[in-house]
PDB file of C-alpha atoms in Angstrom:
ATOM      1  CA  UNK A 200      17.622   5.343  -2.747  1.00 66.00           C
ATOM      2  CA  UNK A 201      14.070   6.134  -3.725  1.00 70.00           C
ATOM      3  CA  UNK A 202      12.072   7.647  -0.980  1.00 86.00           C
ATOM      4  CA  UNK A 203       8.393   9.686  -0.526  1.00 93.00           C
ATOM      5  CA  UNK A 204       7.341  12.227   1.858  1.00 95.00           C
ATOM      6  CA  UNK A 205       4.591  13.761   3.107  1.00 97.00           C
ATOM      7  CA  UNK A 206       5.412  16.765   5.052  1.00 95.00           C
ATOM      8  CA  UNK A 207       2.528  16.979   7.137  1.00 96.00           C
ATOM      9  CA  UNK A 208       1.322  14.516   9.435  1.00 96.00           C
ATOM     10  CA  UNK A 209      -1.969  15.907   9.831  1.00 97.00           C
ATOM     11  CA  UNK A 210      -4.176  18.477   8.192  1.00 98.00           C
ATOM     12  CA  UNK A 211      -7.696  20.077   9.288  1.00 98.00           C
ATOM     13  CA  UNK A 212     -10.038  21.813   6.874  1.00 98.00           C
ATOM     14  CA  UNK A 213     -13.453  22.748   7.326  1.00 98.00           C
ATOM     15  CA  UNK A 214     -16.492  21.121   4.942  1.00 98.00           C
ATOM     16  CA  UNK A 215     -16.341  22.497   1.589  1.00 97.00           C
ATOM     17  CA  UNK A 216     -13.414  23.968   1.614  1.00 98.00           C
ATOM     18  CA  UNK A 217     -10.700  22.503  -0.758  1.00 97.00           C
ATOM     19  CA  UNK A 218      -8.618  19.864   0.383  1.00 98.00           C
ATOM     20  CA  UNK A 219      -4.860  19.531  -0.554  1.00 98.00           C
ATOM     21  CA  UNK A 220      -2.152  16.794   0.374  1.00 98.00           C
ATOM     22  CA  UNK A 221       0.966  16.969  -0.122  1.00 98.00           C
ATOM     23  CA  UNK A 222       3.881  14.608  -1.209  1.00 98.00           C
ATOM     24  CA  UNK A 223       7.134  15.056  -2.848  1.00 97.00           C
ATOM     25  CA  UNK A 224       9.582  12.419  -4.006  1.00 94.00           C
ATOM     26  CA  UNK A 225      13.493  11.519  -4.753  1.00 91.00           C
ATOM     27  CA  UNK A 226      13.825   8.726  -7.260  1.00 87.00           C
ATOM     28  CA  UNK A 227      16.101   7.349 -10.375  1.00 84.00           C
ATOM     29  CA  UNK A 228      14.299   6.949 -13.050  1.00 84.00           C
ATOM     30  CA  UNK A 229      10.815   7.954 -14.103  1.00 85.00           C
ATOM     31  CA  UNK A 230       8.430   7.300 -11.503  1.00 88.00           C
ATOM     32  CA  UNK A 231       4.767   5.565 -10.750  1.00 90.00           C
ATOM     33  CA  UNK A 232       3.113   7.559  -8.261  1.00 93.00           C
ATOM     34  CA  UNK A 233      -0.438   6.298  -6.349  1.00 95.00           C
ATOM     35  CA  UNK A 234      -2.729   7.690  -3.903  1.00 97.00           C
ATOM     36  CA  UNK A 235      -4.404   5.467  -1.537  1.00 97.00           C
ATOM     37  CA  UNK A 236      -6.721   6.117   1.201  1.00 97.00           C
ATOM     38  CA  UNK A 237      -7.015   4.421   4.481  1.00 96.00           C
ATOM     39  CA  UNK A 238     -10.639   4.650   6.714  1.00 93.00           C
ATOM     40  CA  UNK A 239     -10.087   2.913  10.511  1.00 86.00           C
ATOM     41  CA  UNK A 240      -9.423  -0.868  10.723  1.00 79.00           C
ATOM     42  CA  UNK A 241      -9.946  -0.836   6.897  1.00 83.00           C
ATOM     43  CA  UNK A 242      -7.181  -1.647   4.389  1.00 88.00           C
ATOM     44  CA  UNK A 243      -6.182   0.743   1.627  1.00 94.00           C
ATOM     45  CA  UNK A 244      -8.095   2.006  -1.078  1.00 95.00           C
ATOM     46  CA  UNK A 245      -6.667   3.233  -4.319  1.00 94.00           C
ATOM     47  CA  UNK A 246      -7.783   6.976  -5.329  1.00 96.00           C
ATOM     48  CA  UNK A 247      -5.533   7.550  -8.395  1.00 95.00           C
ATOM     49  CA  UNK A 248      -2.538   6.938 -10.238  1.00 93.00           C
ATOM     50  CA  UNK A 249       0.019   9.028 -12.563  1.00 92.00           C
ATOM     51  CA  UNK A 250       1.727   6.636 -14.999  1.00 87.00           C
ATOM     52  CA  UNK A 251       2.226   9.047 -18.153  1.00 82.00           C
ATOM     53  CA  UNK A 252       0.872  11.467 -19.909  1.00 84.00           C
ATOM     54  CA  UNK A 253      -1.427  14.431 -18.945  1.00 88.00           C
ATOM     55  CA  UNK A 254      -0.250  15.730 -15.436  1.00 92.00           C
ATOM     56  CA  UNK A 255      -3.281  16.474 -14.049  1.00 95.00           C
ATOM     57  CA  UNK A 256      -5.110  13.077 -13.121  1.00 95.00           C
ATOM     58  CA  UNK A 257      -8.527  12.897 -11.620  1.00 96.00           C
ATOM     59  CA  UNK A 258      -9.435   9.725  -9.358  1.00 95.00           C
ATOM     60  CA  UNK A 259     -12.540   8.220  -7.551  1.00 92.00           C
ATOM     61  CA  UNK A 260     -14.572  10.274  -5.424  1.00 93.00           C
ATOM     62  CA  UNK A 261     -13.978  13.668  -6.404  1.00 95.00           C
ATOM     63  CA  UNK A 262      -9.854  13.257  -6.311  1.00 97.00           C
ATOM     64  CA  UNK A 263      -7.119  14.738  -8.398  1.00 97.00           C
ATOM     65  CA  UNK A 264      -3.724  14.842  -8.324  1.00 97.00           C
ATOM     66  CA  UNK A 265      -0.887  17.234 -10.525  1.00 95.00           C
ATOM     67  CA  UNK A 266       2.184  15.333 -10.999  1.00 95.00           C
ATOM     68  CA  UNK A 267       4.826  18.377 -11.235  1.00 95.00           C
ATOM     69  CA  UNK A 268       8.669  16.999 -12.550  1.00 93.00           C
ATOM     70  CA  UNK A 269      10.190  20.488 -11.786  1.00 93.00           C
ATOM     71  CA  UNK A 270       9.153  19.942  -8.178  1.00 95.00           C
ATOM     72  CA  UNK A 271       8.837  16.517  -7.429  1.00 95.00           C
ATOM     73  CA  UNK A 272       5.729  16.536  -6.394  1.00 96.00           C
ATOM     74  CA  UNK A 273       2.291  14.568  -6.724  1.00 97.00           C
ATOM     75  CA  UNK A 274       0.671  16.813  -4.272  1.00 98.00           C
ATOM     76  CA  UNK A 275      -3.361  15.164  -3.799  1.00 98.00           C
ATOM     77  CA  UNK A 276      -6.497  17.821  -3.978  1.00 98.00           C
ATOM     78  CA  UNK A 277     -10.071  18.121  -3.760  1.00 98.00           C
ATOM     79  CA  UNK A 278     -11.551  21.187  -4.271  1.00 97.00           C
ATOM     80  CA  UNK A 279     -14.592  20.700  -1.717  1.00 97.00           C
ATOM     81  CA  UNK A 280     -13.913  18.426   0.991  1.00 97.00           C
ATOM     82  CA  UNK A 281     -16.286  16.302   2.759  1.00 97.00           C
ATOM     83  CA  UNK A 282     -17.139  15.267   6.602  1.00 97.00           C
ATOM     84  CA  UNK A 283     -16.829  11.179   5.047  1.00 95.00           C
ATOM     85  CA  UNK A 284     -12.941  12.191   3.439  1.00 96.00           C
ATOM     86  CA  UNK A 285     -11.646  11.994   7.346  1.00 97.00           C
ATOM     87  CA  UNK A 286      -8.692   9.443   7.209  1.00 97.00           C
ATOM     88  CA  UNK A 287      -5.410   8.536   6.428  1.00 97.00           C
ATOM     89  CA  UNK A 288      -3.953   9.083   3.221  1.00 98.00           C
ATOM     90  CA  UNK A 289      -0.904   8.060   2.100  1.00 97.00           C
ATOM     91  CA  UNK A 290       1.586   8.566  -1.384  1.00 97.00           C
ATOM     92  CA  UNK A 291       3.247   5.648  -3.120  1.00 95.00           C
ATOM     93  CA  UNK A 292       5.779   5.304  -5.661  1.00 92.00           C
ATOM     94  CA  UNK A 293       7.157   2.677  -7.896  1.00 87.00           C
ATOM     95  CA  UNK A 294      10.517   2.891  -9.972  1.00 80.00           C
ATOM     96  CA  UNK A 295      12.035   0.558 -11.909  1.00 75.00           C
ATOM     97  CA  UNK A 296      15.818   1.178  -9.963  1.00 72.00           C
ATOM     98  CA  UNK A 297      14.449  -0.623  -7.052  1.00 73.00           C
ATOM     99  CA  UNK A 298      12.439  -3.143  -8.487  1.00 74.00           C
ATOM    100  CA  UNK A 299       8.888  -1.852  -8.931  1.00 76.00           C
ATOM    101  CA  UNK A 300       8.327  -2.166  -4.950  1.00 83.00           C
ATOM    102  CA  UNK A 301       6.125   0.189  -4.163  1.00 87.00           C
ATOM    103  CA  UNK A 302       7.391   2.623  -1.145  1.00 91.00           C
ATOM    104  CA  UNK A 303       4.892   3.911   0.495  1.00 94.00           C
ATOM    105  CA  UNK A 304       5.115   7.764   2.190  1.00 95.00           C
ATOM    106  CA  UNK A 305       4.519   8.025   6.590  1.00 95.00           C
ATOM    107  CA  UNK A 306       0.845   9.425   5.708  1.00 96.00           C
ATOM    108  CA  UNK A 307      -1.151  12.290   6.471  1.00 97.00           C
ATOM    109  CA  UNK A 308      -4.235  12.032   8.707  1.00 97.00           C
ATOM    110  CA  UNK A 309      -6.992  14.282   7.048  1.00 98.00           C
ATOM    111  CA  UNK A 310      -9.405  15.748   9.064  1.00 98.00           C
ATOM    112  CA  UNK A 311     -12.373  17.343   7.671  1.00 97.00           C
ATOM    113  CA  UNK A 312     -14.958  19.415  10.517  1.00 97.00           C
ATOM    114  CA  UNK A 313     -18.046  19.976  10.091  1.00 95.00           C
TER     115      UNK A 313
ATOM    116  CA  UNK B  15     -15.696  -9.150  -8.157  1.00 71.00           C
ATOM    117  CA  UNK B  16     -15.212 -10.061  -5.078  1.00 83.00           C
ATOM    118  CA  UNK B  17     -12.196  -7.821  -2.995  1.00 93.00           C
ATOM    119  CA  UNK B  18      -8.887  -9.495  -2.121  1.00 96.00           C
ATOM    120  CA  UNK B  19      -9.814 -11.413   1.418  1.00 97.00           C
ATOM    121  CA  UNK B  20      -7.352 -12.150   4.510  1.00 97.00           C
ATOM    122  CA  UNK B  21      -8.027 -14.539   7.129  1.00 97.00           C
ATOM    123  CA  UNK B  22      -8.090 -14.502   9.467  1.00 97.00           C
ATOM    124  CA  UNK B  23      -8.794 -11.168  10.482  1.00 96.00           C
ATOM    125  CA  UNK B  24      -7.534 -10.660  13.997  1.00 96.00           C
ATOM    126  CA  UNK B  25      -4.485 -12.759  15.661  1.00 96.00           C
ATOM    127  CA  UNK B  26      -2.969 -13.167  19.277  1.00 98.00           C
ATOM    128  CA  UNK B  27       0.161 -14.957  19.627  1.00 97.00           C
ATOM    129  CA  UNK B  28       2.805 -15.081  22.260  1.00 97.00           C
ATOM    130  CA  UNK B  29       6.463 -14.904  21.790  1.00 97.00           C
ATOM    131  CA  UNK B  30       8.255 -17.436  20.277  1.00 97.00           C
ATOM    132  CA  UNK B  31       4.926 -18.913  18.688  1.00 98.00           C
ATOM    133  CA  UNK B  32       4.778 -18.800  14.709  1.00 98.00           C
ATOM    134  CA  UNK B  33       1.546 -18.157  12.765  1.00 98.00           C
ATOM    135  CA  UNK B  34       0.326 -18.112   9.287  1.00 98.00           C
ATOM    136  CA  UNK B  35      -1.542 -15.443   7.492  1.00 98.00           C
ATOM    137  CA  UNK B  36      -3.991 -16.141   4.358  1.00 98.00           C
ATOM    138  CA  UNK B  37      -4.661 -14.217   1.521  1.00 98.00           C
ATOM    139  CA  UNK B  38      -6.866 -14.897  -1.405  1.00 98.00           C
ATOM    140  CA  UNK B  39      -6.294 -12.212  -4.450  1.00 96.00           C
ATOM    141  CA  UNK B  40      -9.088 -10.725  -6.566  1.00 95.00           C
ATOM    142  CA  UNK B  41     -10.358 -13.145  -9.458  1.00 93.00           C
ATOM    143  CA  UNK B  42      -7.964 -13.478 -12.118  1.00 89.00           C
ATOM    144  CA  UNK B  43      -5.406 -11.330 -10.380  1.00 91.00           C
ATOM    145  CA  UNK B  44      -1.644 -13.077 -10.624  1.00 90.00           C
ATOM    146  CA  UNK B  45       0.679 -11.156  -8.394  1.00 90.00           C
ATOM    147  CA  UNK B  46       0.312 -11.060  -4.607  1.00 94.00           C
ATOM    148  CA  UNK B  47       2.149  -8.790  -2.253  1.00 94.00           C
ATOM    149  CA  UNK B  48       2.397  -8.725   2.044  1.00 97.00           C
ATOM    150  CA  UNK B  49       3.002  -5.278   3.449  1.00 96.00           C
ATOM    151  CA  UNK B  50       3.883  -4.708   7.345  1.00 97.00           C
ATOM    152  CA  UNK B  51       1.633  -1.601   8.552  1.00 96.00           C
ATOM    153  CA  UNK B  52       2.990  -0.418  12.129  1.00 95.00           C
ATOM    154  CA  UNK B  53       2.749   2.843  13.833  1.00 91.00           C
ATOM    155  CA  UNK B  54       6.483   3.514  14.410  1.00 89.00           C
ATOM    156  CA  UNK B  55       7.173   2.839  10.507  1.00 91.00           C
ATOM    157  CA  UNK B  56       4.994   2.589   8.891  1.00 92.00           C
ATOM    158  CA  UNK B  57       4.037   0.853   5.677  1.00 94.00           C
ATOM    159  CA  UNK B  58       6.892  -1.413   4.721  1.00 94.00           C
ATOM    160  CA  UNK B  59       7.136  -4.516   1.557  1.00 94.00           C
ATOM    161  CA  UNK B  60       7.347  -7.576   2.560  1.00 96.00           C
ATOM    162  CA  UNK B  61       7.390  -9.498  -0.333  1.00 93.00           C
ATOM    163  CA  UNK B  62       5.702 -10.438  -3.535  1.00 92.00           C
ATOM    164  CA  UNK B  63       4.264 -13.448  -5.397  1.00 93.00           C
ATOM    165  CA  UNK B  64       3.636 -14.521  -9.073  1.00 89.00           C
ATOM    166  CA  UNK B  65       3.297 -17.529 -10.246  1.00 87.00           C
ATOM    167  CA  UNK B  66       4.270 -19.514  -7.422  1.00 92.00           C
ATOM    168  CA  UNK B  67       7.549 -17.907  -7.292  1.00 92.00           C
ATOM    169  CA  UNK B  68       8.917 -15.148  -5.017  1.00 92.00           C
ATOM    170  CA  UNK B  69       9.684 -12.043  -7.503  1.00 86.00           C
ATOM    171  CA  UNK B  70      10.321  -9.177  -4.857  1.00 87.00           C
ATOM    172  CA  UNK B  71      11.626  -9.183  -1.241  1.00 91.00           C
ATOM    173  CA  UNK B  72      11.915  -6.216   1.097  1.00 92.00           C
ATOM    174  CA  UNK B  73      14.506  -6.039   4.166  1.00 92.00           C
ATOM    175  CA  UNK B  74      12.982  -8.312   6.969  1.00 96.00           C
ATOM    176  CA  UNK B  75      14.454 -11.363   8.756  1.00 96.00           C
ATOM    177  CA  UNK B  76      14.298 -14.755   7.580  1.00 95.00           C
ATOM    178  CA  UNK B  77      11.754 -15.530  10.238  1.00 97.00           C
ATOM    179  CA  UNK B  78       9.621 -13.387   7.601  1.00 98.00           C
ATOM    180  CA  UNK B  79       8.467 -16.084   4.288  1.00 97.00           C
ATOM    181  CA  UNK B  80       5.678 -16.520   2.259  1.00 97.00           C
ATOM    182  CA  UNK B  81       3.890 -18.650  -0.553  1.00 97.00           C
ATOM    183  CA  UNK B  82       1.582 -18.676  -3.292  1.00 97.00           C
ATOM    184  CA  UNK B  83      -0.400 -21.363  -5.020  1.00 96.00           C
ATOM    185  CA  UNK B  84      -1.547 -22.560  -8.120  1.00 95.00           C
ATOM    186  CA  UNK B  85      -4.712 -20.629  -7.893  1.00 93.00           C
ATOM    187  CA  UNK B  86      -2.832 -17.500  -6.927  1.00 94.00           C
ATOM    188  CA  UNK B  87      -3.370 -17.896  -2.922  1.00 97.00           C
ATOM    189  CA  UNK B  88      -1.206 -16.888  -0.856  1.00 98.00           C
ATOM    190  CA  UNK B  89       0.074 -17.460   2.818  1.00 98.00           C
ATOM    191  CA  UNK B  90       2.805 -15.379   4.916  1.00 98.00           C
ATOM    192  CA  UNK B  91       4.378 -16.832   7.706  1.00 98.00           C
ATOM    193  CA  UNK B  92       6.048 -15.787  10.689  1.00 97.00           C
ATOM    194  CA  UNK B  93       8.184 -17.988  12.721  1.00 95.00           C
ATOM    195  CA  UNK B  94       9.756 -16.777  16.368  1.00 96.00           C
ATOM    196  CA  UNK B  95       7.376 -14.322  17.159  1.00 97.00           C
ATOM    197  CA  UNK B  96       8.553 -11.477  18.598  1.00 97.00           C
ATOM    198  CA  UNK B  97       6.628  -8.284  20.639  1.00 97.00           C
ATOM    199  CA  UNK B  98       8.067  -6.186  17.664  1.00 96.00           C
ATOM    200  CA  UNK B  99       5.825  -8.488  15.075  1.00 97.00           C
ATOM    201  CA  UNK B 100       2.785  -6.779  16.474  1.00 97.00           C
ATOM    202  CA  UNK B 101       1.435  -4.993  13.234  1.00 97.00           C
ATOM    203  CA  UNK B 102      -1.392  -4.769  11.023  1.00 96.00           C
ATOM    204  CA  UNK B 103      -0.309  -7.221   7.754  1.00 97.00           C
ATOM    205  CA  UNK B 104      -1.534  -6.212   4.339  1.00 97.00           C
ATOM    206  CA  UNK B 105      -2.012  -8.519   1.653  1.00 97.00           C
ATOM    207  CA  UNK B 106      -2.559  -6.806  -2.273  1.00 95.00           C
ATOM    208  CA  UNK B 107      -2.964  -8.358  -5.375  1.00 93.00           C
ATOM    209  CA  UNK B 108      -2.938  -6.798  -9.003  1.00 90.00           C
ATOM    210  CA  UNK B 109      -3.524  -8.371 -12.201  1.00 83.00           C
ATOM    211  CA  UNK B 110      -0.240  -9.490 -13.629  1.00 71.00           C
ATOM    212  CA  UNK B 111       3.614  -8.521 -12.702  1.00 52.00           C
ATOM    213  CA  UNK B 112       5.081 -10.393 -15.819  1.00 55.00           C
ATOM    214  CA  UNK B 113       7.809  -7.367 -16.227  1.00 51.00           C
ATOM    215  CA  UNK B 114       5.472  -5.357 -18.239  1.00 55.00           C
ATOM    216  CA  UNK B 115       3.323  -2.463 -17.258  1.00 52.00           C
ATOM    217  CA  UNK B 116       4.394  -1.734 -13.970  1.00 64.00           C
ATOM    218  CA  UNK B 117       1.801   1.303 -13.595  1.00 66.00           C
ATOM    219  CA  UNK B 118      -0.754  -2.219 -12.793  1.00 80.00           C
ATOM    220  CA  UNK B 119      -2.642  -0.733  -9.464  1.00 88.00           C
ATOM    221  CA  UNK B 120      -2.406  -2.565  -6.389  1.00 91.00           C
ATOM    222  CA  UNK B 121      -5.359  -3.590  -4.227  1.00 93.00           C
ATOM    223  CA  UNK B 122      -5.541  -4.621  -1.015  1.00 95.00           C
ATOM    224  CA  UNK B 123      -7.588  -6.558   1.462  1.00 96.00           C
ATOM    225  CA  UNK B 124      -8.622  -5.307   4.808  1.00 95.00           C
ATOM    226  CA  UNK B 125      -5.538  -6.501   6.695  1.00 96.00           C
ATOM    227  CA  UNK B 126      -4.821  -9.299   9.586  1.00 97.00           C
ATOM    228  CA  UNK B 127      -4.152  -7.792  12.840  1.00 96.00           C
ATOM    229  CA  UNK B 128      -1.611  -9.617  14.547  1.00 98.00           C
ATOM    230  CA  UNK B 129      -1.104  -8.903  18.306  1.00 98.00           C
ATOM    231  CA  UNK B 130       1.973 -10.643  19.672  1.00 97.00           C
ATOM    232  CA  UNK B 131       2.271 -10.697  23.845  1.00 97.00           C
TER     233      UNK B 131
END
């Protein structure tokens, strides 16, 4: 079974320091892995996406992500984080053993003080 | 474009009621999937939607069903409502799901909240 976690449920930084999520996944098969963002009583927002190709993939505002096979991880990062990036964030992966249904990890609440 | 809309936006039911959730997908998007957002676990597939037909189906009850329609529209319904139904429901569409590139990003629409007494 294909599954996605994020290992911490929350995590505090201070503005403009850098800002790193975590995720790490089991699958079969070669995987699609997504970041999405959510802000309060809003629905997700997609930040980026590793498909194939060059490891490192940048996304919208300011966000990057290393896919690493060795470690199964897609672990999120911004390198100066921001009072507005407060809010959930969660990992998603695809694979074509179950489907293409994307799985989505618990998230990780991101808070970012001032 | 416009974003992917749900209606309607906030719900109360009571138990045993049924109610229907709408979602229309972004312009020329094809494929149309439900999620089930709750505290305890989380975000969980419902189903998914292309061309009219049901492609994709995740592990709820029966009571669980959807549609879609010719111009991509979709519904979700839930019949029986039970406390345990309370959840925020997320609809996402993407451009096309006909078994080709299955890196296509989902995106969703701000979610029904459903509250079920």
């Amino acid at each position: 079974a294909q599954s996605v976690a994020q290992p911490e449920d929350q995590v505090n930084v201070a503005e403009g320091n850098p800002l790193t999520v975590k995720c790490t996944y089991s699958v079969s098969g070669n995987p699609y892995l997504f970041w999405y963002v959510q802000y309060p009583n809003r629905g997700l927002q997609f930040l980026l996406k590793y498909i194939t190709g060059d490891n490192l993939v940048k996304g919208s505002y300011g966000f990057e992500a290393e896919f690493n096979k060795s470690q199964t991880s897609f672990h999120l990062k911004k390198p100066s984080a921001l009072v507005s990036d407060s809010a959930l964030y969660f990992c998603a992966v695809r694979v074509r053993s179950n489907d293409y249904k994307l799985s989505f990890g618990a998230g990780t609440t991101v808070t970012v003080r001032a | 474009k416009a974003g992917v809309t749900q209606t309607p936006r906030y719900l109360i039911k009571t138990r045993g009621q049924q109610v229907t959730l709408s979602c229309s997908p972004i312009s020329g998007h094809r494929s149309v999937s439900w999620y089930q957002q709750t505290p305890g676990q989380g975000l969980q597939f419902l189903f998914e939607y292309f061309s009219e037909t049901q492609r994709n189906k995740g592990n709820f009850p029966g009571r669980f069903s959807g549609r879609q329609f010719s111009n991509s529209r979709s519904e979700m319904n839930v019949s029986t409502l039970e406390l345990g139904d309370s959840a925020l429901y997320l609809c996402a569409s993407s451009p096309s799901w006909d078994r080709g590139p299955f890196q296509e990003t989902q995106y969703f629409g701000p979610g029904t909240r459903l509250l079920v007494l």
